[in-house]
Structure formats: structure tokens, C-alpha cells
Amino acid sequence: MFIWKPTIDLGFNEGYTTKDAPSVTEMRKQMEFFGNQGKPWYMALFATPTSPNGTTHDYPLFPIIEDVYKRIKNLTLRHDEITQKDITYLDLCGETCNLNDMLFTTYEKIFFTLVYPVTHILKYHSNIGKHFYDVKTSESGDMIQSNYTMLVFMAFSDDVQVQKDLALFERTALKYVDEYNSNKNAAVRFIVHGEAGMSEAIAGGMKDAGLFLLYGIILASILLFCVFITFSKIFDQLRCEFTPLIWVFAFITPIGSFITSLAIYNLLSYQISIIVLVAPFLALMYSFDTIIMLSHTWLSDTELRRDAPAEHLREVFATCMPSIFVTSTTAIGFLFCAWLPIPHFASFSVLIGLILISTVFFTMFLFAPILMVLAPAKSFLPVATNTQDFSRTSFNNPTSSCSHGICEVIASSPKLKIFAIIFLVLSIAITFYFTDIKGNLDYRQLLPKDSPRNEGVHLMSDIVWPQFFSILFFITKPPNFSDPVEYGQYKSLIAEIGNISNKMDNSTDMTWINDFSTFMNSDPSVESLNMTGFPNFMNDAIYGNWKAGVKYTTDLEGGTTITNMVHIVTFKNTTSLADKVELFRICRSITRKYPQFEAYPFDTEVGFADVIEQTTSVIIFVPIAAYFTMFLGGFIFIGNFAVTATHTFICLFIYCGAVSIPVMFGLYINPFTAAFCLIIAAIAPKYTTHFSYFFQQAIRTNAKAERKDRVYETLRKSFIPVFMSFLCSTMLFIPVTVSPIEIFREMAFYNLSLSICGFVFSFFFLQILLNAIPAQLTGTHFLLSTPN
């Protein structure tokens, strides 16, 4: 299967944004600011009282929290054989070891109650808002109660062993916390929230969801078996005892298609990302269409039999394979998207294209010969040379007057055509007016409801972000603060940031300028800063903590130049990743107005924020490319402009509807659902292509056919296979609707949306619209035909 071992990347750190995405630069600036020590690692420790009346900011709970925090920092992770010493977090954290010390210093030196969010210790200001949450205060701002205290662990490293040790530290801390919490008499309960724990919980959730996906495959396979049993009852060619063997090869087709596609994909050196996990379902859903269409054509079109099974197969291919080819021409568009600037979605588009092509290949060269051998025609008669009689067979009953009546209504009812056009126009208007596709991801969507990691996500998403969310601005070319002009421009930058909606009071911002002004007994609003006292400020017992946030140089004359600095701005009511995306968009637009300072906003999730923002463009660009190539393919195989255009338009509308309906119900686009949307784009043509193709072929077979005869022949050849394929694809995701992982339930919803839109617009509206087009435009010629 594989010539060499595939490269697997199941994270979201790289590959889901363009190489020039703003977050790429912003993350690089953060790493440069901290000395290029490597990629950042974070872990949060939350503390909450076990008693409803307890508070984490005061005695006796706060000393307990401090003690546990220090114990965790000193936990032995492993014994290093080279250095012959026990490795602890303190050996890994470098300059960030004392990240929370300002809080403990504040608590030691405070004489009265803490003031939230900024506490004053004599002339010092201490921002405690970033540590205490779910707070109750008096009218004067004194803290009365705090339900949560958050302490942050941070480190940087590109060393593989250090990264393993940091993951080990998180697991060790989690084990220690679990043991501590098992004491029912403990006054404080602790929660650890970090990457390693989340990764393990997500992996476990994926395994749980995999069972429901397996149930869906089993249900769909049972339904496919029932399809072949039904065919064996309807058509004498298919003997019941051979049905199980044909059914087995029907499943070998998508399996072989996917394995072959993945092998070629690996041969092309593409990485296997986490979104590739949904690709097997494309192979299944698309093979349902090709296999059932080929089987139905083989069994139903007995009038095409010649003097041998091979001749019969050739005629069957001539009948239905052009239609199948049209559904696979989207593969060219998907392959073209290999040049998409977002690497993982570019490679995923290539994989989709390969699956579409290989599925048709396996259908023609594996399943078709098996069908020819196991379900041969009993006799071989030459095809009649006279005009084809459309009344010989029905899509339901060979002589059903009901079928003819339905075709007559579809073909000639003006009221039905007016209703269809009005409904279609309203649907388009609703789709564009009420649908605003936005990206978002709540990490709880990836976790089972009973996962203990949900609590950490809840605290970050529902407590921390809404109450005190910080954006760090790395200023890589600070102004000359002694120069009134440059300092004035910098204050304009900060003022514009301060006007952003939900910006908290400037006193909550963390910037050395405020503390330096306090230290110098001056006002931050002065026209320029007297930097002569800056070295003393940086050596102060408390304010010296700014050494980690300000880089500076001094000259021989005592002058100070700030070379790099961080300005931390605080916001409230940030309730989701989508809110972060919007905040970063605004912050970037402001910093671009002041290019002289080279200011870069940053948060730990700035990279994923760009992933969310750029993902929405993928589900627009890739389907457009795919349907454009399908439109061109329709010219070749369908051979009529009006029918091809209608088929492409309805197919595109099915896709838009399938994506828009979940959005109307409050779902957001994320990398997982975006990948599934691309699968929807690949599957949608199967709902419209066969109807359109056979509608056009009917007039080519009999140039004098009336509209009702064209509808009749279209439904005879298309209705059963398309309907059966529709049922199998729908059944595939029915069990997933009760999956413990929300992200998979959302995929099931998208699939259900596709099924609804595909059924309504192809089984009903497409037929009406094709018959509403003037007969001259849907004749035997490409553009305009002479009336009969």
C-alpha cells in the first residue's frame, strides 16, 4: 500500500493557514521576544473552594493554593542519567519560572483587602484581575469573594526531550491534583488544563465516536444489501444466491478506491492531517452512486443486449458511464486546488479528486466485470432499429398509468412551474439574506460530555475569556519616549485600541509605562517621559518584574532606549473563538495604521483564530473550482448548454443549501466541518447529474419525444438508483446523530442537510425547471435546436 511510511500531522499548529497569514508573523515575534527559545507551551492551574462560602483570595485558602502551586513546580518528573539529577518544572521553564510571583508578592505585602482588578501597594500597582475570576466586590472595588484563582505555567522549547518532559509534567501535575482532590476534607479543589490532557481526551473521544461511525457503515451496508436483494426480486438476471458475493465486491470497490488514493497521496509526499479522517466516507458515499447506477442500468436495460455479455457491458457503459463521468469531472477542480495556499486543505482537495477518479476506475474494472459474470443476461437479442418506445418500462411499474400521470404533470403544469420558480427564488434569497457563514470552534465539541477535561475548557471559555481576556501587543520598534512627537503617535495607537468595543478600563492594562510613571511620580499623559530613572525602575524589588516584558539599552551618558516591549490590553465579554477572531481583525487594522512601531497583537490561540477565519474561504473557492470543471465536463457528456447550466446551477444550490441550513441553526464552520463541506461538494453532483443527462439523452434517442416522454424516460433510468444511493448515504450518518462527540453530530447534521436539499431540488425542482426551459434550448443541438 505505501512505498514509505506516511507523514502524520494531527495537530493544528501548521498547515491550516496561508504561509503569509498574520498569525505566522505574530507567533514568530512572540518567540523572538522571548529569545527564540522555541515554541511556547502553556498550562493553567485553577483553584476553587469546596465550600459555597469559601473564597480563593483570602486566608486560609490562598496560602493553601500557593503551597500546592509550589509543590507542583517541584514535582519530580524523571531522573536524568546524564546529569544524575531529578528533573522538575524548574529545570524546564527558564525565564518564565516566576510568572505568578507578582501575585504572591502582592498578597504578602498587602495590609488591607485586595482591590479588584488593580490593587495598590503603597506606590505600586498590581494587576490581580488576570488571576481571580467570578469575583464579587464592594462598591469601592474591594474583593469580597473569588470563586476561582488561575495560575499559569509557561515554557519555551524546540528540544524534543524538553517537550516530552513538559507533557510529562502536565500528566504528573494532573495525577497529583487528582490525588489531592480525592481528599473529601480538602478546602480547595484544583483543575489542570493543558494541551497534553486535552489531546488524550480528544483521542479517547474520537475512538468513542468511531464506534458510531462503524454503526453507520454497518447500517448503510445492510441497506445496500437490501438494494441488491430488491434488484434480484425485480430482475431475473440477478440470482438471489449471488447477491451476497456482489454485495461484497460492492464494498471492496470503495475500500480499494480509498487505499489506492491514499497510497498515491502518500507517494506525492502529502501529510496525513486530521481532516483526512473523514475521507473514507466520501469513498463510500460516492461508490453507492456509481455501483447502484451501474447495477440498475445493467439489470434494467435488457433491450440493449447484443450477442455476448461483453457487448452488453459495452452498451451499458455507453448508457450510464457518461453520466457517472460527469459526476467525477469535479475531480479535476479538486486536483487543481493543489495550488491552494492553505497546505492541508490543498492536499485534502487532491485526496478528494483521487478518490473520485479511483472510485470510477474500480467501478468499471472491478465491479462491472463481477456483475457481468454473476448476473449475465439469459439471452442475447439484437437491439431493435426502430424508434425507441418509452412505454415499454416504467421506473416503478411497466404499465403504470400513475407514472404517466406524474410525468404529464411535471412536464406540462404551468402552476407547478411557477411554484417551483418562486420557491427557488425565495430559497436563494433566504440563503443569501439570512446566512452569514462564520468560523468558530468550542473545544468541548471535540470531547465527550463526561470528560473531566470539559471543566478546564468551561473555565477558560465561560469564565476567564469573558471576564478578563488579554491581548499582548509586541512593539518591536518602540518610539523614543523622550520625543513628544513619537510618544504622541504611540499614545494615539493606544487610544485607538482603547476605543475597541468591550475594552476594559485602561487601569487594567499591563504596560511598563503606567508603572514607570507611578515610580517617577508623574502622569502617563505627559507629552514625553523622563527616561533617566528607567534603570532604577527596572531594578526595583517589585517593578523589576518588567525585565521579562521590556528590552532596553543604555548609553554612556545614562540615556535609555527601549528596543522591544510588550503592552498587554484587556477585554471583557469575549465568549468564543469567533469573538477572538473579530478582536484580532480589529487590532490588526489599527496596528497597520502605525507601521513605524511594528506592533503585533498576540494570544496563545492567534494561530487557530486565523485557521478559523481562513477556513471559511476554503468552502467557497474549492467548490467553485470543482463545479466549473463539472460545467465544462457537462458540455462534453451532456452536450446541451441549457441542460448543463441548469444541472450545474441546481447542483451548486444543493451545496449552498446543505452548508447554509446548519448555519441558520447556529452551527459554525471549523476545520472539521469545512472538510466535510468539501465532501458535500463532491457528493452533490450525484443528485442532479443523472437526471439531467438522461433527460437530454431521451431526446437524442427519439428526436420526436414529447416532454412527458422525456420525463418518463429520465425517471425510468434515474429514479431508483439515485433514490437508493440517497438512502444509503443518508443511513451512513444516522447513528452519528447520537455520537458523544458534538463535532461528529454536526457532520451528521450537514449530511442530513445535504440529503434534504438533494432530495427536494433534484427529485422535484430539477425536473420542473428542465421542462420549463423552451424546447428549442433543450433539443439535440448544443445551443438552439429547430422545433419538431
Coordinates of N, CA and C in Angstrom, one line a residue, residues 61-148:
L61 N -7.6 29.9 52.4 CA -7.5 29.2 51.2 C -6.3 29.6 50.3
F62 N -6.0 31.0 50.3 CA -4.9 31.4 49.4 C -3.6 30.8 49.8
P63 N -3.2 30.7 51.0 CA -1.9 30.0 51.4 C -1.9 28.6 50.9
I64 N -3.1 27.9 51.0 CA -3.1 26.5 50.5 C -2.9 26.4 49.0
I65 N -3.5 27.4 48.3 CA -3.3 27.4 46.8 C -1.8 27.7 46.5
E66 N -1.2 28.6 47.2 CA 0.3 28.9 47.0 C 1.1 27.7 47.3
D67 N 0.8 27.0 48.4 CA 1.6 25.8 48.8 C 1.5 24.7 47.7
V68 N 0.3 24.4 47.2 CA 0.1 23.4 46.2 C 0.8 23.8 44.9
Y69 N 0.7 25.1 44.6 CA 1.3 25.6 43.4 C 2.9 25.3 43.4
K70 N 3.5 25.6 44.5 CA 4.9 25.5 44.7 C 5.3 24.0 44.7
R71 N 4.4 23.1 45.3 CA 4.7 21.7 45.3 C 4.7 21.1 43.9
I72 N 3.7 21.6 43.1 CA 3.6 21.1 41.7 C 4.8 21.5 40.9
K73 N 5.3 22.7 41.1 CA 6.5 23.2 40.4 C 7.7 22.3 40.8
N74 N 7.7 21.7 41.9 CA 8.9 20.9 42.4 C 8.7 19.4 42.3
L75 N 7.6 19.0 41.6 CA 7.4 17.6 41.4 C 8.5 17.0 40.6
T76 N 8.9 15.8 41.0 CA 10.0 15.1 40.2 C 9.3 14.4 39.0
L77 N 9.9 14.7 37.9 CA 9.3 14.2 36.6 C 10.0 12.9 36.2
R78 N 11.3 12.9 36.3 CA 12.2 11.7 36.0 C 13.6 12.0 36.5
H79 N 14.4 11.0 36.5 CA 15.8 11.1 36.9 C 16.6 11.1 35.6
D80 N 17.4 12.1 35.4 CA 18.2 12.2 34.2 C 19.5 11.5 34.5
E81 N 19.8 10.5 33.7 CA 21.0 9.7 33.9 C 22.3 10.4 33.5
I82 N 22.2 11.4 32.7 CA 23.4 12.1 32.2 C 23.9 13.1 33.3
T83 N 22.9 13.9 33.8 CA 23.2 14.9 34.8 C 23.1 14.3 36.3
Q84 N 22.6 13.1 36.4 CA 22.4 12.5 37.7 C 21.6 13.4 38.6
K85 N 20.5 14.0 38.1 CA 19.6 14.8 38.9 C 18.2 14.6 38.5
D86 N 17.3 14.9 39.5 CA 15.9 14.7 39.2 C 15.4 16.0 38.5
I87 N 14.6 15.8 37.4 CA 14.1 16.8 36.6 C 12.8 17.3 37.1
T88 N 12.7 18.6 37.3 CA 11.4 19.2 37.7 C 11.0 20.3 36.7
Y89 N 9.8 20.9 36.9 CA 9.4 22.0 36.1 C 10.4 23.2 36.1
L90 N 11.0 23.4 37.2 CA 12.0 24.5 37.3 C 13.2 24.3 36.4
D91 N 13.4 23.1 36.0 CA 14.5 22.8 35.0 C 14.1 23.1 33.6
L92 N 12.8 23.4 33.4 CA 12.3 23.5 32.0 C 11.8 24.9 31.7
C93 N 11.4 25.7 32.7 CA 10.7 26.9 32.5 C 11.5 28.1 32.1
G94 N 12.8 28.1 32.5 CA 13.7 29.2 32.2 C 13.2 30.5 32.8
E95 N 13.1 31.6 31.9 CA 12.8 32.9 32.4 C 11.3 33.0 32.9
T96 N 10.5 32.0 32.6 CA 9.1 32.1 32.9 C 8.7 31.4 34.3
C97 N 9.8 30.9 35.0 CA 9.5 30.2 36.2 C 8.7 31.0 37.3
N98 N 9.0 32.3 37.3 CA 8.4 33.2 38.3 C 7.2 34.0 37.8
L99 N 6.5 33.4 36.8 CA 5.4 34.1 36.1 C 4.3 34.6 37.1
N100 N 4.1 33.8 38.2 CA 3.0 34.2 39.1 C 3.5 34.9 40.4
D101 N 4.8 35.1 40.5 CA 5.3 35.6 41.7 C 4.8 37.0 42.1
M102 N 4.4 37.8 41.2 CA 3.8 39.1 41.5 C 2.6 39.0 42.3
L103 N 1.8 38.0 42.1 CA 0.6 37.8 42.8 C 0.9 37.5 44.3
F104 N 1.9 36.6 44.5 CA 2.2 36.2 45.8 C 2.9 37.3 46.6
T105 N 3.7 38.1 45.9 CA 4.3 39.3 46.5 C 3.2 40.3 46.9
T106 N 2.2 40.5 46.1 CA 1.1 41.4 46.4 C 0.4 40.9 47.7
Y107 N 0.2 39.6 47.8 CA -0.6 39.0 48.9 C 0.2 39.2 50.2
E108 N 1.6 39.1 50.1 CA 2.4 39.2 51.3 C 2.5 40.6 51.8
K109 N 2.5 41.6 50.9 CA 2.7 43.0 51.2 C 1.4 43.8 51.5
I110 N 0.3 43.2 51.1 CA -1.0 44.0 51.3 C -1.4 44.0 52.8
F111 N -1.8 45.2 53.2 CA -2.2 45.4 54.6 C -3.8 45.3 54.7
F112 N -4.5 45.6 53.7 CA -5.9 45.6 53.8 C -6.5 44.6 52.7
T113 N -7.7 44.7 52.4 CA -8.3 43.8 51.4 C -7.8 44.1 50.0
L114 N -7.8 43.1 49.2 CA -7.4 43.3 47.8 C -8.5 44.1 47.0
V115 N -8.0 45.0 46.1 CA -8.9 45.7 45.3 C -8.9 45.1 43.9
Y116 N -10.1 44.9 43.3 CA -10.1 44.2 42.0 C -10.5 45.2 40.9
P117 N -9.8 45.2 39.8 CA -8.8 44.3 39.3 C -7.4 44.7 39.6
V118 N -7.2 46.0 40.0 CA -5.8 46.5 40.2 C -5.7 46.9 41.7
T119 N -4.8 46.3 42.4 CA -4.5 46.5 43.8 C -3.3 47.5 44.0
H120 N -3.5 48.4 44.9 CA -2.4 49.4 45.2 C -1.7 49.0 46.5
I121 N -0.3 48.8 46.3 CA 0.5 48.6 47.5 C 1.4 49.8 47.6
L122 N 1.1 50.7 48.5 CA 1.8 52.0 48.6 C 1.8 52.6 47.2
K123 N 3.0 52.8 46.6 CA 3.0 53.4 45.3 C 2.9 52.4 44.2
Y124 N 2.8 51.1 44.5 CA 2.9 50.1 43.5 C 1.4 49.7 43.1
H125 N 1.3 49.3 41.8 CA 0.0 48.8 41.3 C 0.2 47.4 40.8
S126 N -0.7 46.5 41.3 CA -0.6 45.1 41.0 C -1.9 44.7 40.3
N127 N -1.8 44.2 39.1 CA -2.9 43.8 38.3 C -3.2 42.3 38.7
I128 N -4.3 42.2 39.6 CA -4.6 40.8 40.0 C -5.8 40.3 39.2
G129 N -6.4 41.1 38.3 CA -7.5 40.6 37.6 C -7.3 39.4 36.7
K130 N -6.0 39.2 36.3 CA -5.7 38.1 35.5 C -5.6 36.8 36.3
H131 N -5.7 36.9 37.6 CA -5.6 35.7 38.5 C -6.9 35.3 39.1
F132 N -7.8 36.2 39.4 CA -9.0 35.9 40.1 C -10.3 36.1 39.2
Y133 N -11.2 35.2 39.3 CA -12.4 35.2 38.5 C -13.6 34.8 39.2
D134 N -14.7 35.2 38.6 CA -16.0 35.0 39.2 C -16.0 35.7 40.6
V135 N -15.7 37.0 40.5 CA -15.4 37.8 41.7 C -16.7 38.7 42.1
K136 N -16.8 38.8 43.4 CA -17.8 39.8 44.0 C -17.0 40.9 44.7
T137 N -17.4 42.1 44.4 CA -16.7 43.2 45.0 C -17.7 44.2 45.7
S138 N -17.1 45.0 46.6 CA -17.9 46.1 47.2 C -18.0 47.3 46.3
E139 N -18.8 48.3 46.7 CA -18.9 49.5 45.8 C -17.6 50.2 45.6
S140 N -16.7 50.0 46.6 CA -15.3 50.6 46.4 C -14.4 49.8 45.7
G141 N -14.8 48.6 45.3 CA -13.9 47.7 44.5 C -13.2 46.6 45.3
D142 N -13.4 46.6 46.7 CA -12.7 45.6 47.5 C -13.3 44.2 47.2
M143 N -12.4 43.3 47.1 CA -12.8 41.9 46.8 C -13.5 41.3 48.0
I144 N -14.7 40.8 47.8 CA -15.5 40.1 48.9 C -15.3 38.6 48.7
Q145 N -15.4 38.2 47.5 CA -15.4 36.7 47.2 C -14.8 36.5 45.9
S146 N -14.0 35.4 45.8 CA -13.5 35.0 44.5 C -13.6 33.5 44.4
N147 N -14.3 33.0 43.4 CA -14.6 31.6 43.2 C -13.5 30.8 42.5
Y148 N -12.7 31.5 41.8 CA -11.6 30.8 41.0 C -10.3 31.7 41.1

